[in-house]
Coordinates of C-alpha atoms in Angstrom, one line a residue:
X1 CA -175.8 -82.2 42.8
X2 CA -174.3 -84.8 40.2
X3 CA -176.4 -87.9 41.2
X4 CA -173.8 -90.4 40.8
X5 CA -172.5 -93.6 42.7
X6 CA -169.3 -94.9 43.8
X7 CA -168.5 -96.6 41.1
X8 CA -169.4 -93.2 38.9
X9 CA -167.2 -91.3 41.0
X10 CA -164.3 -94.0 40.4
X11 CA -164.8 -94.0 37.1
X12 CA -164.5 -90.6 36.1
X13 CA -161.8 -90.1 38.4
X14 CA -159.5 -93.3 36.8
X15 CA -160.2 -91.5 33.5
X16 CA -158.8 -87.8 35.0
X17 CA -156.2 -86.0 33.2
X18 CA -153.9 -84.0 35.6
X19 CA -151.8 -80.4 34.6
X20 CA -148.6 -80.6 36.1
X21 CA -146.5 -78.0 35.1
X22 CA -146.8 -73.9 36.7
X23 CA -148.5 -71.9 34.1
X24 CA -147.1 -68.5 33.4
X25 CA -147.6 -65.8 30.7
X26 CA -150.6 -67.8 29.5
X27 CA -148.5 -70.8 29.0
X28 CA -147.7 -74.4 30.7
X29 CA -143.8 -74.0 31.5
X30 CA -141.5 -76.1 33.5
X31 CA -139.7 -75.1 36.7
X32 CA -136.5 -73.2 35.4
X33 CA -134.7 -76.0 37.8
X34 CA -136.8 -79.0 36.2
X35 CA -137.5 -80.1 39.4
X36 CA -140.5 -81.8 40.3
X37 CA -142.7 -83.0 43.3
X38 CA -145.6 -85.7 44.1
X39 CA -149.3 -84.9 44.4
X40 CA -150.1 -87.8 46.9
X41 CA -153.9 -88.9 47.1
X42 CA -154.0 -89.0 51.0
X43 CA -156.6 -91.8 50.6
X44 CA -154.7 -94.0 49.1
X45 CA -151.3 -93.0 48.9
X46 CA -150.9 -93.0 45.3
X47 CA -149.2 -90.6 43.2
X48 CA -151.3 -88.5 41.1
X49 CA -149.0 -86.8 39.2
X50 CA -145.8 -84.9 39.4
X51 CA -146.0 -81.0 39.7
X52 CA -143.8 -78.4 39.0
X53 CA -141.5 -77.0 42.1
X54 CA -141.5 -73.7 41.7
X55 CA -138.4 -71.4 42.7
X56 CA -137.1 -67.8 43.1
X57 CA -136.4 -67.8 39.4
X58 CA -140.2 -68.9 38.5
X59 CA -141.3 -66.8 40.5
X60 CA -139.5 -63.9 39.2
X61 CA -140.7 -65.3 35.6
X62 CA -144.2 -65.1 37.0
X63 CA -144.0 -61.6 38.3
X64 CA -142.5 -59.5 35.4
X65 CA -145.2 -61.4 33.3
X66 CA -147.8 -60.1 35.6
X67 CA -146.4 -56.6 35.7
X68 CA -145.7 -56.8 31.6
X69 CA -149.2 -57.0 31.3
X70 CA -150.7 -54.7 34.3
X71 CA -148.3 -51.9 32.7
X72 CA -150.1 -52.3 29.1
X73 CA -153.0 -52.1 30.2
X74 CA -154.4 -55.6 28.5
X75 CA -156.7 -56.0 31.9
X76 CA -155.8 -53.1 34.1
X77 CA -157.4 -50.4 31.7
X78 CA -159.7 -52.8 30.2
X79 CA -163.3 -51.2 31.4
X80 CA -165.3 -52.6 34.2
X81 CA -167.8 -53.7 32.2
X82 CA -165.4 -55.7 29.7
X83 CA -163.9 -57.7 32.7
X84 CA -166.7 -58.6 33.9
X85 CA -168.0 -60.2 30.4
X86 CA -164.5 -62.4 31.4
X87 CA -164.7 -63.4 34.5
X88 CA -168.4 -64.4 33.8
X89 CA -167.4 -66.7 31.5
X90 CA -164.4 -68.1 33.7
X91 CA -168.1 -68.8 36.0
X92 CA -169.5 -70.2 33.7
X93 CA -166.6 -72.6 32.3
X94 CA -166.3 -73.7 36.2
X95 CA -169.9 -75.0 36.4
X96 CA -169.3 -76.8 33.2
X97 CA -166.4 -79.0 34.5
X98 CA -168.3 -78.8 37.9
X99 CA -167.2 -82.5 38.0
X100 CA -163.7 -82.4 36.7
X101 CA -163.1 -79.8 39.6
X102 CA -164.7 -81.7 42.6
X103 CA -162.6 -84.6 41.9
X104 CA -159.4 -83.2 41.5
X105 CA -159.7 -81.1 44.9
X106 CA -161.0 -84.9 46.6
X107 CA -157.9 -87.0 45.0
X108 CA -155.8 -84.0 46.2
X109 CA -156.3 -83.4 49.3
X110 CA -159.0 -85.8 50.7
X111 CA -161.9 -83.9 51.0
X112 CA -165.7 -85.9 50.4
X113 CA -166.4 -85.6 46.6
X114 CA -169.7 -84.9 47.2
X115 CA -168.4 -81.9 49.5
X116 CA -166.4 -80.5 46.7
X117 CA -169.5 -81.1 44.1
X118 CA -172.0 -78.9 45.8
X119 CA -169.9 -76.9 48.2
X120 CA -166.5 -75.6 46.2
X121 CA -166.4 -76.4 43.1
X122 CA -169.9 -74.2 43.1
X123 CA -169.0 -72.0 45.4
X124 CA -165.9 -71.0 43.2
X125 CA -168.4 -70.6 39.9
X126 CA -170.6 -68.1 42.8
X127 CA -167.5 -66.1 43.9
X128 CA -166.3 -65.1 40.1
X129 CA -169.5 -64.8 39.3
X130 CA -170.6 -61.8 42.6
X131 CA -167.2 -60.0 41.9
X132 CA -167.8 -59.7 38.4
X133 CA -171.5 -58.5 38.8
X134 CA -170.1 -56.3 41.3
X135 CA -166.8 -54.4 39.6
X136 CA -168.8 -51.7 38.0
X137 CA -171.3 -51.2 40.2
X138 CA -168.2 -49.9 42.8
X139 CA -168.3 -46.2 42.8
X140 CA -165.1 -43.5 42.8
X141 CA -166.0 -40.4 45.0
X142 CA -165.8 -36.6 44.7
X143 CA -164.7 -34.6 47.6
X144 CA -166.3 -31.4 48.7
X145 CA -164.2 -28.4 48.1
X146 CA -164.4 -24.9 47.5
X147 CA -165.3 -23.4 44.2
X148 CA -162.9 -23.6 41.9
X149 CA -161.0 -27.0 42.7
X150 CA -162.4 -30.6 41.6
X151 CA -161.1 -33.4 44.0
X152 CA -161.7 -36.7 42.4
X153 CA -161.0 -40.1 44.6
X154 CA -160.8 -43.1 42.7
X155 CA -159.9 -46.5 44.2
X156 CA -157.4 -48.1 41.4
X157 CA -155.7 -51.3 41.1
X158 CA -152.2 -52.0 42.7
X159 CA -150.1 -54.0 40.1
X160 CA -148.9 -57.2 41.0
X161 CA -150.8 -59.1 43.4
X162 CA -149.2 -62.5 45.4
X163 CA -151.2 -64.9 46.6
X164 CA -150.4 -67.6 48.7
X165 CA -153.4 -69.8 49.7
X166 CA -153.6 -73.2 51.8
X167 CA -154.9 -77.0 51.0
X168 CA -157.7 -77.0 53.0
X169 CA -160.5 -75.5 50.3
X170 CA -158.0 -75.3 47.4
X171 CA -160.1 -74.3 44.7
X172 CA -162.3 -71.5 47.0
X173 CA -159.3 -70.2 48.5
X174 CA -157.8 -69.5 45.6
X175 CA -161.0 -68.3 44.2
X176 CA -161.4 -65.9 46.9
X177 CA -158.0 -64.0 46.1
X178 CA -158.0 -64.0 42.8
X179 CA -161.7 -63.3 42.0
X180 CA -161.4 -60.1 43.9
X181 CA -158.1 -59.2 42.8
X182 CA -159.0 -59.4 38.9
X183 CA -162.0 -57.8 39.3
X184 CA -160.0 -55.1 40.3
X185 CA -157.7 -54.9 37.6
X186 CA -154.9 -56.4 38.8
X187 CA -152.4 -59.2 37.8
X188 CA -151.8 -62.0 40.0
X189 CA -149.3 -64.6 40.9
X190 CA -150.7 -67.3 42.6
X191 CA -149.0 -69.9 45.1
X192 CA -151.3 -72.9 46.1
X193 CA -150.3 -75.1 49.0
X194 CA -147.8 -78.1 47.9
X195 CA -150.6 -80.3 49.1
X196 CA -153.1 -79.3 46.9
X197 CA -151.9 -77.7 43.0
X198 CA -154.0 -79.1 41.0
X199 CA -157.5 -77.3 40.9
X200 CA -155.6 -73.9 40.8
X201 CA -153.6 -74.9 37.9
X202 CA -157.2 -76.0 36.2
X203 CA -158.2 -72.7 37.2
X204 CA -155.6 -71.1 35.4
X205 CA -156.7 -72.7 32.1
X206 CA -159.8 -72.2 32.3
X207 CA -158.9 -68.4 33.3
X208 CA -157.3 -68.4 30.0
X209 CA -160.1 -70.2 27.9
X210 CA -162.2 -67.9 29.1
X211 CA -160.5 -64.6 27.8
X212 CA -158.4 -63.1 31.1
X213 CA -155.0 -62.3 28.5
X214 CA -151.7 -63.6 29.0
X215 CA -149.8 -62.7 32.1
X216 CA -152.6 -61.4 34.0
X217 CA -153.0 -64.8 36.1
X218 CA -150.4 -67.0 36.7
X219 CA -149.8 -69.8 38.9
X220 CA -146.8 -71.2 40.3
X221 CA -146.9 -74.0 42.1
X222 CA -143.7 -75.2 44.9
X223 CA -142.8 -75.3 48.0
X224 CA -143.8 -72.7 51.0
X225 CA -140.1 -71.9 52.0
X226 CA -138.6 -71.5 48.1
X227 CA -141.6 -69.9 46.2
X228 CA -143.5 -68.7 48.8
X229 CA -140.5 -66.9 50.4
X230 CA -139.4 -65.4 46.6
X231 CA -143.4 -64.4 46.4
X232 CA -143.2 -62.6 50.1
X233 CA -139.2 -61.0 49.5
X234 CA -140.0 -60.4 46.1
X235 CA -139.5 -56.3 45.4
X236 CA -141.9 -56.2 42.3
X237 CA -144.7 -57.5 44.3
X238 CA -147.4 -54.8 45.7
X239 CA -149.6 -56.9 47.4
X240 CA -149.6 -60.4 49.3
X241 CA -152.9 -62.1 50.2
X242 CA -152.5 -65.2 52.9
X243 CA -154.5 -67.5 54.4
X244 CA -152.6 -70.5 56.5
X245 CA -151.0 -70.7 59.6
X246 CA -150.3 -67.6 62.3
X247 CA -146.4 -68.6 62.4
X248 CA -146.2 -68.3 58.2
X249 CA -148.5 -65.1 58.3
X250 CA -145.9 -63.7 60.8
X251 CA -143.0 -64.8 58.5
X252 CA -144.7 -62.6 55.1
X253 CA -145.1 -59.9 57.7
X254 CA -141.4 -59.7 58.2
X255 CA -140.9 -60.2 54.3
X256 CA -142.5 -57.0 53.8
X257 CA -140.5 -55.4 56.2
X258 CA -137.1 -56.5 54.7
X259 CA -138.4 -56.0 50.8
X260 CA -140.7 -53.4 49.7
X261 CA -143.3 -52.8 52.4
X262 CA -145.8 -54.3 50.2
X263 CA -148.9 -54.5 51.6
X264 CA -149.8 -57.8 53.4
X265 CA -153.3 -59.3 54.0
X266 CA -153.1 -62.3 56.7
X267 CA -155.7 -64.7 57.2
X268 CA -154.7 -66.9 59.7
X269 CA -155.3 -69.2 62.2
X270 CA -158.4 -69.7 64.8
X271 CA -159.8 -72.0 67.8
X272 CA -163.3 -70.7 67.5
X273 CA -165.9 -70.9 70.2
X274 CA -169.4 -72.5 70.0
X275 CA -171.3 -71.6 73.1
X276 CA -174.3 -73.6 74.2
X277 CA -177.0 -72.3 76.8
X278 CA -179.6 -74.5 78.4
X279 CA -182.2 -71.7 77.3
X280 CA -181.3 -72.9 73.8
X281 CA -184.7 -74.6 72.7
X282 CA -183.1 -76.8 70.1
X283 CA -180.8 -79.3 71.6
X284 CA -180.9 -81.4 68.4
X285 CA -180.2 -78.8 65.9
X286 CA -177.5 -77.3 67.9
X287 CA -176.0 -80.6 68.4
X288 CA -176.0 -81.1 64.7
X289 CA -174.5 -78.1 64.0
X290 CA -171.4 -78.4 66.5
X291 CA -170.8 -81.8 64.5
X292 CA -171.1 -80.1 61.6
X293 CA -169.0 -77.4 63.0
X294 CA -166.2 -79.6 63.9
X295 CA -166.1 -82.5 61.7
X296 CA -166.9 -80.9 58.2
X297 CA -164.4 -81.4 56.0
X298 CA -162.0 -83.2 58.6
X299 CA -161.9 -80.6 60.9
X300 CA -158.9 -79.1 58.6
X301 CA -161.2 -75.4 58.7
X302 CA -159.3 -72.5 60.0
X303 CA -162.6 -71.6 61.6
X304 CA -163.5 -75.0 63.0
X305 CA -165.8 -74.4 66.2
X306 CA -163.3 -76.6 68.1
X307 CA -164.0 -75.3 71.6
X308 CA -167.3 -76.2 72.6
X309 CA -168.4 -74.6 76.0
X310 CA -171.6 -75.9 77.6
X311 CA -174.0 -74.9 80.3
X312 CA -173.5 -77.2 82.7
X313 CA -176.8 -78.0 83.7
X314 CA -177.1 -79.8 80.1
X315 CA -173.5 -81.0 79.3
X316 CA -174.1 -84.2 80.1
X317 CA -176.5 -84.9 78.0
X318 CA -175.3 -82.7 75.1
X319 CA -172.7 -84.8 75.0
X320 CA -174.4 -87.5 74.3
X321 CA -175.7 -86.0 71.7
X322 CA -172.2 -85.6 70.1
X323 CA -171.3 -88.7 70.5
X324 CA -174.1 -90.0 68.8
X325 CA -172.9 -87.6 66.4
X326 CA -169.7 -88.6 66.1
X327 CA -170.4 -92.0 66.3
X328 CA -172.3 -91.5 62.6
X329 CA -169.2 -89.4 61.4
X330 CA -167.1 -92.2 60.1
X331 CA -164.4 -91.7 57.5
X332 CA -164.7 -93.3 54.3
X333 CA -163.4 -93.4 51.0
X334 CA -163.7 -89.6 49.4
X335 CA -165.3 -91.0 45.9
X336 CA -167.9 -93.4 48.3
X337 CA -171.1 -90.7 48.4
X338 CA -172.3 -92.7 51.4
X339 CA -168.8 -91.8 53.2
X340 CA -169.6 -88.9 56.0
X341 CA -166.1 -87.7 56.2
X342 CA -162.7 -88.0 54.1
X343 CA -158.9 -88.0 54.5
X344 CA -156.7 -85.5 56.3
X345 CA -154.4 -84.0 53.9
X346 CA -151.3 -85.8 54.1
X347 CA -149.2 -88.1 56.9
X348 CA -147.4 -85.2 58.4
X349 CA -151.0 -83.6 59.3
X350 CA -152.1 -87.2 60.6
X351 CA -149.2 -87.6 62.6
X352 CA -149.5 -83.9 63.9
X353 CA -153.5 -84.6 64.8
X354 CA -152.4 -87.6 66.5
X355 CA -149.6 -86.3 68.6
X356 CA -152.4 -83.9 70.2
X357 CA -154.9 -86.8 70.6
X358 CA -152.3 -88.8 72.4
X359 CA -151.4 -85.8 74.7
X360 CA -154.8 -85.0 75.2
X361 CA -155.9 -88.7 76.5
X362 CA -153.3 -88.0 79.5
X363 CA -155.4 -84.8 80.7
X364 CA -159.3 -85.3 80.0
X365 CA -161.5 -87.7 78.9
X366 CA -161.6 -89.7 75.7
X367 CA -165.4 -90.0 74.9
X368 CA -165.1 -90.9 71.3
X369 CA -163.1 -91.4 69.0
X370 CA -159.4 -90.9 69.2
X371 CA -157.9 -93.4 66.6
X372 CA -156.4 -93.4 63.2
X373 CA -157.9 -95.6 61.0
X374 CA -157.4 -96.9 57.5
X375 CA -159.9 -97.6 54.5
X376 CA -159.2 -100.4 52.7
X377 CA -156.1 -100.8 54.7
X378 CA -154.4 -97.7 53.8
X379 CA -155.0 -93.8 53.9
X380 CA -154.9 -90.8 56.4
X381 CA -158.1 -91.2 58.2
X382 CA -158.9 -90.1 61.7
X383 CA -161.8 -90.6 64.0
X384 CA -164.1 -87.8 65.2
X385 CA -162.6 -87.4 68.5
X386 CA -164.2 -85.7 71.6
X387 CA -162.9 -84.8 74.7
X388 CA -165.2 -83.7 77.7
X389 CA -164.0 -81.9 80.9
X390 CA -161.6 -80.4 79.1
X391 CA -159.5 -78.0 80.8
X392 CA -159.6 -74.4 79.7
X393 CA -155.8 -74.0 79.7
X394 CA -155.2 -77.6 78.2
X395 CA -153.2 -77.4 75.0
X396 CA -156.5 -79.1 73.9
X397 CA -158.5 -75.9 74.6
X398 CA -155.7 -73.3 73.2
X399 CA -153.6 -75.0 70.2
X400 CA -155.0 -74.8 66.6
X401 CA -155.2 -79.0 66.2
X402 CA -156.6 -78.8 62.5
X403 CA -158.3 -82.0 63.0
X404 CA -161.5 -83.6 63.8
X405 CA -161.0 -83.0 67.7
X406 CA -163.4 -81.4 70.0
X407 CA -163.1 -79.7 73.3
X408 CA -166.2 -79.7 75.8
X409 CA -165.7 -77.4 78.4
X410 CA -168.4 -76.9 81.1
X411 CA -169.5 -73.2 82.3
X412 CA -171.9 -72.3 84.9
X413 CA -172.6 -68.1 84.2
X414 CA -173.0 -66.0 81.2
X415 CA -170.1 -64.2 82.2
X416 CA -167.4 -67.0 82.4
X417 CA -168.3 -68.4 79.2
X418 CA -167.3 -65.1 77.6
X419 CA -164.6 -64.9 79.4
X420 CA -163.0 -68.2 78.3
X421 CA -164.3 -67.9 74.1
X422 CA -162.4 -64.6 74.4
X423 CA -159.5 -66.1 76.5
X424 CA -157.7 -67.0 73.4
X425 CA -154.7 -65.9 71.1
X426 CA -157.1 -66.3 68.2
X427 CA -160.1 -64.2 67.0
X428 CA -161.5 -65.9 63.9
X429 CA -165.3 -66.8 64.5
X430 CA -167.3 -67.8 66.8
X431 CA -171.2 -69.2 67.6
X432 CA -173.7 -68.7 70.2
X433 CA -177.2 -70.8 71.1
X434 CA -180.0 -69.4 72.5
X435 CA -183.4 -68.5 72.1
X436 CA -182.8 -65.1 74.4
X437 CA -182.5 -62.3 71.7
X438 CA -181.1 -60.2 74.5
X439 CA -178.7 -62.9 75.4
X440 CA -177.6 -63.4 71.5
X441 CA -176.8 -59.9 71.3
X442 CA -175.4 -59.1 74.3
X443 CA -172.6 -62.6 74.2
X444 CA -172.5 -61.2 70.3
X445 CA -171.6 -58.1 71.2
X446 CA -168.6 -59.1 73.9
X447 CA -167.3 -61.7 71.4
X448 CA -163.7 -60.4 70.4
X449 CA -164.1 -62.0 66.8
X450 CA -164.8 -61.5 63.1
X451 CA -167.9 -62.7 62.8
X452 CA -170.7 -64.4 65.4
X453 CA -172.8 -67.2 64.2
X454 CA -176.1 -67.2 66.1
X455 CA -177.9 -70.6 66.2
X456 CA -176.0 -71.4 63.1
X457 CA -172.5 -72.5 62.7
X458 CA -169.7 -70.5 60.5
X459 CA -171.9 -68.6 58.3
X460 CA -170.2 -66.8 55.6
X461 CA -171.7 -65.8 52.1
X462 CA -170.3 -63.4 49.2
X463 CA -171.8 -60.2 50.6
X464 CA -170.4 -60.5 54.3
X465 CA -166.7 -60.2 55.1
X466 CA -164.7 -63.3 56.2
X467 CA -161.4 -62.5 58.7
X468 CA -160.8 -62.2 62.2
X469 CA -158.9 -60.7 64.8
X470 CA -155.7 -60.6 67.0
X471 CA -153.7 -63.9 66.0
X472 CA -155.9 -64.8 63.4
X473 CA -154.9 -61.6 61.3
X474 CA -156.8 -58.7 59.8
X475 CA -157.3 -59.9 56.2
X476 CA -160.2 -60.0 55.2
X477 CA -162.0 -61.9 52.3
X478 CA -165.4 -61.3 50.5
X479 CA -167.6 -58.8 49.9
X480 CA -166.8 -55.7 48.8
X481 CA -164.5 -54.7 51.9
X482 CA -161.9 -57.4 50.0
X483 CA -161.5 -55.0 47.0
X484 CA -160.0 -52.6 49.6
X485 CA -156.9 -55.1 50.0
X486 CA -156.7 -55.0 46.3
X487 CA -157.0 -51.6 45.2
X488 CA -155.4 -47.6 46.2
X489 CA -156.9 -45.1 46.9
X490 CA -155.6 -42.0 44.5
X491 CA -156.3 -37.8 44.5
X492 CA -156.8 -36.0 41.5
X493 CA -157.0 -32.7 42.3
X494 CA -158.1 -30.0 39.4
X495 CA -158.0 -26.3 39.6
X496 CA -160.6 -24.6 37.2
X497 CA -162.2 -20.9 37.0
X498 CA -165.3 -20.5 38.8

């Protein structure tokens, strides 16, 4: 981790150059309207800088630049091997500016510095770096036929790939697309969230420094309803990759319907489960881990464990425990390495977290938290907040809050506990405590999710695939399953003499 202090972190961050503008066909360009927007620091309210907003026309720019250069073949037919000596290098070039990209994903959307230093910002270097190592070690098949015919099955890149990622982990998320999608062979157009540009647009230079040619990724930056709408309609695009809300995944499902058909990859919301039984033989780490699981990075995780179900014979005082926990889990200035959490993204977030907390104080008890707050008198900062005795079919227990909230909700068997994580529109993740193997497996087993933590919270690396199921959508990233959203699958059939 880079060892430095408050003042470090300060520092280099009053000394930060931002890029502004979208960057298409390997160049920094205007919007074609000359309109521009904001990037707010949400702990502060300062302006950062002003950023491109992107439109239908950019986005057209964007796309016959991408398929300009998927149709030459200047990354498409480049050999395995050859991208991989790239994207290696993009790695590489990410670790170097290891601090330039922390700080720009903290001033942007509010996340700890110190987060972004040894989670994302690394984490990004680690994703380019396992798709690149893994792109020609990916294997084409041949079919068993008769003698006399040769059926080769080779999985080959799309084209044009869209992707439209959130604010939340800005640099990973777009990481996470485009890594996979390059490795690939494909070209892609790139929409970050309006909240959070900048680190994608530092990707794309970087990209470019480190040898991916001109057109192959581009990044637009703008406005979900204008750009991201032109990305979803667009007719020229063969794949779009989303992660965001349920209602917006819905929307590029019906964009594909009244375009192209082009394939779409949702990601989308969740309320994920973290089950507790009294057979669980460490209290303390589990309680550390549902804090963890709830309050890192704000709460603002699609897989948040935001429903916490409890056995009741120790609710009481596992509770405690979380408020303790909470209680430690103050917010604090992103730069400050001492703060334990940061900003929420922007005041229309707040006020949306808020709303719920207010509702939520009329139908179950407030047992910590439940404020907005302000560091050094300004800023989008909100308490840890729990609720216990929450209802199971309290907006508090069903609606995707985004937010440092916590539901407790008591159960007394096995079976009920199931029955409420999987009473849910959402599918995303869950977690389960226990030092029963049988019991882990079995509540594993009946959990109608994408993937099961067990005495862990949210675990995820490069080699395991990240998606869920019913409302939160069927995309999935990571691992080598994620080339399959990014690739075809195409028959050449040969006739010879035998």
């Amino acid at each position: 981790m880079l060892d430095y202090s408050h003042q470090d972190w300060k520092t280099r961050a009053a000394n930060l150059s931002f890029r502004g503008q979208a960057f298409i066909d390997g160049k920094f360009v205007d919007a074609v309207s000359g309109k521009t927007f904001d990037s707010i620091n949400p702990a502060t309210g300062e302006v950062l800088t002003t950023v491109a907003e992107c439109g239908a026309a950019d986005i057209d720019r964007a796309v016959a630049a991408g398929r300009r250069a998927f149709e030459d073949g200047r990354w498409s037919r480049l050999a395995p091997g050859d991208r991989k000596a790239v994207l290696l290098k993009l790695a590489d070039l990410i670790r170097a500016n290891l601090e330039e990209m922390a700080l720009l994903d903290s001033l942007d959307m509010g996340k700890l510095v110190t987060d972004a230093a040894t989670v994302d910002a690394p984490g990004s270097a680690h994703f380019f770096q396992w798709y690149a190592e893994a792109i020609d070690k990916v294997y084409d098949e041949v079919a068993p036929t008769a003698p006399g015919d040769l059926a080769l099955v080779a999985r080959v890149p799309l084209g044009v790939v869209g992707a439209v990622t959130p604010w939340n982990f800005p640099l990973d998320m777009a990481t996470w697309k485009a890594a996979a999608a390059l490795a690939a062979g494909n070209s892609v157009v790139l929409k970050p969230a309006e909240q959070s540009p900048l680190s994608a647009l530092r990707l794309a230079e970087l990209a470019a420094e480190a040898g991916v040619p001109d057109g192959v990724l581009n990044v637009v930056p703008g406005f979900g309803h204008t750009a991201g709408q032109a990305l979803g309609l667009h007719m020229d695009v063969d794949c779009l990759a989303f992660t965001g809300s349920t209602g917006i995944g819905k929307k590029f499902m019906e964009y594909s319907g009244r375009s192209n058909l082009k394939q779409v990859w949702p990601e989308t919301g969740g309320k994920s489960p973290n089950l507790i039984f009294a057979d669980c033989e460490n209290l303390e780490a589990a309680a550390d881990m549902a804090a963890f699981g709830i309050f890192f990075n704000q709460g603002e995780v699609c897989s948040a464990n935001s429903r916490l179900y409890v056995e009741r014979s120790i609710k009481d005082a596992f509770v405690e425990m979380m408020i303790a926990r909470a209680q430690a889990t103050q917010p604090g200035d992103p730069l400050d390495p001492a703060s334990k959490m940061g900003a929420i993204v922007d005041e229309k977030q707040t006020q949306g977290i808020m709303r719920c907390v207010e509702e939520g104080k009329q139908t179950a008890t407030l047992v910590a938290g439940g404020e907005r707050v302000t560091v050094d008198g300004r800023g989008c900062f909100v308490q840890p907040t729990i609720f216990d005795d929450v209802k199971h079919d309290d907006p508090l227990a069903r609606d995707e809050i985004f937010g440092p909230v916590l539901s407790v909700i008591p159960f007394d068997t096995e079976k009920e506990a199931v029955a409420m994580a999987n009473d849910s529109i959402y599918g995303l993740a869950a977690s389960v405590w226990t030092n029963n193997l049988s019991r882990a497996c079995r509540v594993a087993d009946k959990l109608h999710v994408g993937t099961v933590s067990v005495n862990t919270v949210d675990a995820l690396s490069a080699q395991t695939p990240f998606g869920g199921m019913k409302q939160s959508g069927f995309g999935r990233d990571l691992s080598l399953h994620s080339l399959e959203k990014y690739t075809a699958l195409k028959t050449t059939w040969i006739k010879y003499a035998p």
